[in-house]
Amino acid sequence: MFKKLSLGIVFLFLLSSLVVAIHTQETRYAVEQTTIEQRNILFTENRFGQEYVKPLGGYGSKGASRGSFGEKGEEEGASLLKSNAFIPRGRDPSKISNYYISARGYRIINTYVELKPTDLELTSRPQINGTPQGHARVISTKPDDVYMIEGTVLLRTKDLPPLAPNFIYEAWLVDEDTGTSMSLGIFQPSTIGRIASLKYNVVTPLDAFESIIVTTEPFPDEDPRPGPVVLAGDIKEKVVRSY
Amino acid sequence: MNKLVALGLLLLLVIPVVMGAIYTPPTNQVRERGVHRFNEYAYDPRIQYKKLDVWVHLTPLQHPTFARGYPPFFARGTARVQSVRSAYKPTGEVDINVKDLRPSGRDNTYYQAWLYDSDSGYTLNVGQFETMEGGVGSHQYRGSHYFDAYDFVLITREKRGDLDPRPSNDEVLIGKIEHKAFYEPKPLLGERASYGYTYYGE
């Protein structure tokens, strides 16, 4: 009698805890206050719900569907690209991908420029470590997937002396024929090591420019024209190839 | 003895039910995420740089006139100009979208965007872009400048392959950058500073 009673109570205990576990509302998978039963209904088929139908024939999906003529399937690696803009014709061998009529006649520039100090007395404090110097790579080329010519300048400076708090360094490309200077950006050398790096990227060919300079500018500055020059370097052997 | 055991087992039955009703696991609790920087207690003018985030409406220099019956479509565009005047991470961003310009593929030209400072006459190049049929074009520029000095966005038409980095006289679109005092929080003065008030200058 006692055994049966205790067995029954234990069974009841397990059953009740199971019922409690099932019917306790929880917030899971960003679905608020649902029970296991409700979640099972929601997540059984797929995560979009019962009424979701897979799109027909690749419409709206990123890759071409399997079964179309000669195109790549949905599951293949090429279809995992962010967009299908670069494979509009799949494996079609007659596709000419590198032809663009307006892009003829541009010059590729890829040069290395050394910047030397012009006048050390222009800076507010005497130099600490060594002679200020800078190195830059000037690139002007047309990326494969963009029709316009992009210009890139990678600049690094070393041992530029610390400035007064309301001054800052700025880099420029200078065209000596027209006297024009194009700002590449402002930068602060680090306190320890006195090194700085600047990356400049713009959709413009850099054929016209003959030199790179680094100037000191007031900060904040209401006049965007260049100030006194600290470092300067000529861009030599500009053109790598002409197309 | 039997009664006691039965009572114990009954308690064992009741306790988890009660606990399940009372206790809510930590995964169940709703929590606000993220750091709330912009409240009245966390204002610090040293880290509130002057910022700029404005939309500029680009129109031709002269509003065109149309013959009767013609649709009034003319070149137009928008530019979003964003800038942060920080000495350590200066940010200057320009996003340009234009419409109804002449398609640049027809006459071997391109369009070039500039920021223009009318006080000093300096123009900052922010890049070239093309327009396709319909005169639709878009362009983005990201640089480490701040744009406090500039008060116009200018778009000119340039010949392809010219070696003059200055803007040409063929100005297509122009728009004024509105510098609002809202974007430059001034340091607090007087009694109000001690109460955590903020104001944006005159």
Short mmCIF file of C-alpha atoms in Angstrom, two decimals, chain B:
data_model
loop_
_atom_site.label_atom_id
_atom_site.label_comp_id
_atom_site.label_asym_id
_atom_site.label_seq_id
_atom_site.Cartn_x
_atom_site.Cartn_y
_atom_site.Cartn_z
CA MET B 1 6.01 7.53 10.06
CA ASN B 2 4.07 6.84 6.92
CA LYS B 3 2.22 10.09 7.36
CA LEU B 4 5.45 12.02 7.67
CA VAL B 5 6.90 10.44 4.52
CA ALA B 6 3.70 11.14 2.62
CA LEU B 7 3.77 14.77 3.84
CA GLY B 8 7.40 15.08 2.74
CA LEU B 9 6.62 13.72 -0.68
CA LEU B 10 3.64 16.07 -0.93
CA LEU B 11 5.90 19.00 -0.07
CA LEU B 12 8.31 17.78 -2.72
CA LEU B 13 5.37 17.93 -5.13
CA VAL B 14 4.26 21.40 -4.11
CA ILE B 15 7.65 23.13 -3.86
CA PRO B 16 8.69 22.98 -7.57
CA VAL B 17 5.25 24.15 -8.66
CA VAL B 18 5.48 27.14 -6.31
CA MET B 19 9.08 27.82 -7.34
CA GLY B 20 8.13 27.67 -11.02
CA ALA B 21 5.41 30.17 -10.39
CA ILE B 22 7.58 32.58 -8.39
CA TYR B 23 11.06 32.29 -9.86
CA THR B 24 11.86 33.89 -13.23
CA PRO B 25 15.18 32.83 -14.73
CA PRO B 26 17.61 35.61 -15.69
CA THR B 27 17.18 34.82 -19.39
CA ASN B 28 13.57 35.86 -19.03
CA GLN B 29 14.28 39.38 -17.84
CA VAL B 30 14.09 42.24 -20.31
CA ARG B 31 17.27 44.35 -20.25
CA GLU B 32 18.12 47.56 -22.07
CA ARG B 33 21.35 47.09 -23.98
CA GLY B 34 24.08 49.55 -24.85
CA VAL B 35 25.68 52.50 -23.09
CA HIS B 36 23.49 55.57 -22.75
CA ARG B 37 25.99 58.36 -23.35
CA PHE B 38 23.63 61.17 -24.15
CA ASN B 39 21.88 61.84 -20.91
CA GLU B 40 21.97 64.89 -18.67
CA TYR B 41 24.54 63.37 -16.32
CA ALA B 42 27.18 62.38 -18.89
CA TYR B 43 27.69 65.67 -20.74
CA ASP B 44 31.36 66.53 -21.15
CA PRO B 45 32.31 69.39 -23.49
CA ARG B 46 35.84 68.05 -23.90
CA ILE B 47 34.58 65.05 -25.84
CA GLN B 48 31.65 66.78 -27.54
CA TYR B 49 33.43 67.89 -30.72
CA LYS B 50 31.93 70.26 -33.21
CA LYS B 51 29.99 68.10 -35.59
CA LEU B 52 28.27 68.76 -38.87
CA ASP B 53 25.54 66.65 -40.39
CA VAL B 54 23.51 68.57 -42.95
CA TRP B 55 21.68 67.89 -46.16
CA VAL B 56 22.54 70.28 -48.97
CA HIS B 57 20.11 70.75 -51.84
CA LEU B 58 21.99 71.18 -55.11
CA THR B 59 20.43 73.35 -57.82
CA PRO B 60 21.76 75.03 -60.97
CA LEU B 61 23.31 78.48 -60.55
CA GLN B 62 20.36 79.99 -62.43
CA HIS B 63 16.90 78.51 -62.24
CA PRO B 64 16.00 77.44 -65.78
CA THR B 65 12.90 78.69 -67.55
CA PHE B 66 10.73 76.34 -69.56
CA ALA B 67 8.51 76.78 -72.56
CA ARG B 68 4.84 76.26 -71.97
CA GLY B 69 3.87 72.60 -71.90
CA TYR B 70 7.31 71.25 -71.17
CA PRO B 71 7.84 69.28 -67.95
CA PRO B 72 9.92 71.28 -65.48
CA PHE B 73 12.71 68.76 -65.07
CA PHE B 74 16.17 70.20 -64.54
CA ALA B 75 19.44 69.14 -62.97
CA ARG B 76 19.21 68.71 -59.24
CA GLY B 77 20.78 66.75 -56.44
CA THR B 78 21.36 66.31 -52.75
CA ALA B 79 24.56 66.12 -50.77
CA ARG B 80 24.91 64.92 -47.21
CA VAL B 81 27.89 66.59 -45.57
CA GLN B 82 29.18 65.13 -42.32
CA SER B 83 32.20 66.29 -40.37
CA VAL B 84 33.74 65.91 -36.91
CA ARG B 85 36.32 68.46 -35.76
CA SER B 86 38.50 66.14 -33.75
CA ALA B 87 42.27 66.53 -33.65
CA TYR B 88 42.83 62.79 -33.28
CA LYS B 89 40.13 61.32 -35.50
CA PRO B 90 38.94 64.00 -37.90
CA THR B 91 36.13 62.84 -40.13
CA GLY B 92 34.78 64.39 -43.29
CA GLU B 93 32.18 62.58 -45.34
CA VAL B 94 30.24 63.68 -48.42
CA ASP B 95 27.48 61.62 -50.04
CA ILE B 96 26.18 63.04 -53.31
CA ASN B 97 23.20 61.94 -55.39
CA VAL B 98 22.25 63.77 -58.59
CA LYS B 99 19.53 63.45 -61.20
CA ASP B 100 18.73 64.86 -64.64
CA LEU B 101 22.29 65.92 -65.45
CA ARG B 102 23.66 65.35 -68.92
CA PRO B 103 24.88 61.74 -69.18
CA SER B 104 28.66 61.95 -68.99
CA GLY B 105 29.30 59.07 -71.39
CA ARG B 106 27.95 61.05 -74.35
CA ASP B 107 30.64 63.74 -74.56
CA ASN B 108 33.58 62.11 -72.75
CA THR B 109 33.30 64.27 -69.65
CA TYR B 110 32.85 63.53 -66.00
CA TYR B 111 31.49 65.45 -63.08
CA GLN B 112 33.65 66.54 -60.18
CA ALA B 113 32.48 67.52 -56.72
CA TRP B 114 34.11 70.26 -54.66
CA LEU B 115 33.72 71.96 -51.32
CA TYR B 116 34.11 75.71 -51.70
CA ASP B 117 35.16 78.28 -49.12
CA SER B 118 33.90 81.67 -50.23
CA ASP B 119 36.14 83.58 -47.79
CA SER B 120 39.49 82.29 -49.05
CA GLY B 121 38.37 80.99 -52.46
CA TYR B 122 39.82 77.53 -51.76
CA THR B 123 38.16 74.50 -53.30
CA LEU B 124 38.63 71.01 -51.86
CA ASN B 125 38.35 68.16 -54.34
CA VAL B 126 36.06 65.39 -53.14
CA GLY B 127 36.19 63.27 -56.26
CA GLN B 128 34.81 62.54 -59.68
CA PHE B 129 31.76 60.62 -60.75
CA GLU B 130 29.83 59.69 -63.85
CA THR B 131 26.19 60.00 -64.70
CA MET B 132 24.35 57.36 -66.65
CA GLU B 133 21.29 57.72 -68.84
CA GLY B 134 18.70 59.76 -67.03
CA GLY B 135 21.45 61.87 -65.57
CA VAL B 136 21.57 59.72 -62.45
CA GLY B 137 24.82 59.61 -60.52
CA SER B 138 26.05 59.10 -57.01
CA HIS B 139 29.35 59.62 -55.26
CA GLN B 140 30.87 59.08 -51.85
CA TYR B 141 33.93 60.65 -50.24
CA ARG B 142 35.55 59.74 -46.94
CA GLY B 143 38.51 61.75 -45.70
CA SER B 144 40.29 62.83 -42.57
CA HIS B 145 39.39 66.49 -42.73
CA TYR B 146 36.86 68.63 -40.94
CA PHE B 147 34.64 70.87 -43.04
CA ASP B 148 34.23 73.92 -40.79
CA ALA B 149 35.53 76.39 -43.33
CA TYR B 150 33.53 75.32 -46.36
CA ASP B 151 30.17 76.86 -47.12
CA PHE B 152 29.24 75.53 -50.57
CA VAL B 153 29.05 72.18 -52.32
CA LEU B 154 29.92 72.66 -55.98
CA ILE B 155 29.68 70.25 -58.90
CA THR B 156 31.46 71.06 -62.15
CA ARG B 157 31.74 69.32 -65.48
CA GLU B 158 35.35 68.44 -66.36
CA LYS B 159 37.02 67.11 -69.45
CA ARG B 160 38.48 63.66 -69.18
CA GLY B 161 42.25 63.61 -68.95
CA ASP B 162 42.93 67.29 -68.31
CA LEU B 163 45.90 68.07 -66.11
CA ASP B 164 44.42 71.07 -64.31
CA PRO B 165 43.37 70.21 -60.76
CA ARG B 166 41.32 73.40 -60.42
CA PRO B 167 37.55 73.38 -60.97
CA SER B 168 36.46 74.35 -64.47
CA ASN B 169 34.11 77.24 -65.21
CA ASP B 170 31.35 74.85 -66.27
CA GLU B 171 29.51 74.85 -62.95
CA VAL B 172 26.52 72.55 -62.99
CA LEU B 173 25.13 72.45 -59.46
CA ILE B 174 25.69 74.39 -56.28
CA GLY B 175 24.26 74.29 -52.78
CA LYS B 176 24.87 76.13 -49.52
CA ILE B 177 26.07 74.28 -46.41
CA GLU B 178 24.13 75.56 -43.41
CA HIS B 179 26.44 75.67 -40.39
CA LYS B 180 24.08 75.53 -37.43
CA ALA B 181 25.05 76.52 -33.91
CA PHE B 182 23.33 73.33 -32.79
CA TYR B 183 26.33 71.31 -33.96
CA GLU B 184 28.86 73.27 -31.91
CA PRO B 185 28.17 72.88 -28.20
CA LYS B 186 29.83 75.74 -26.35
CA PRO B 187 31.41 75.40 -22.90
CA LEU B 188 28.98 76.18 -20.11
CA LEU B 189 29.28 79.47 -18.29
CA GLY B 190 28.15 80.83 -14.94
CA GLU B 191 25.67 79.25 -12.60
CA ARG B 192 24.06 77.00 -15.18
CA ALA B 193 27.27 75.01 -15.54
CA SER B 194 26.89 73.52 -12.09
CA TYR B 195 23.43 72.14 -12.84
CA GLY B 196 24.31 70.14 -15.90
CA TYR B 197 22.49 72.33 -18.39
CA THR B 198 23.56 72.32 -22.03
CA TYR B 199 23.03 75.00 -24.57
CA TYR B 200 24.24 75.51 -28.08
CA GLY B 201 25.48 79.08 -28.22
CA GLU B 202 23.87 82.10 -29.75
#
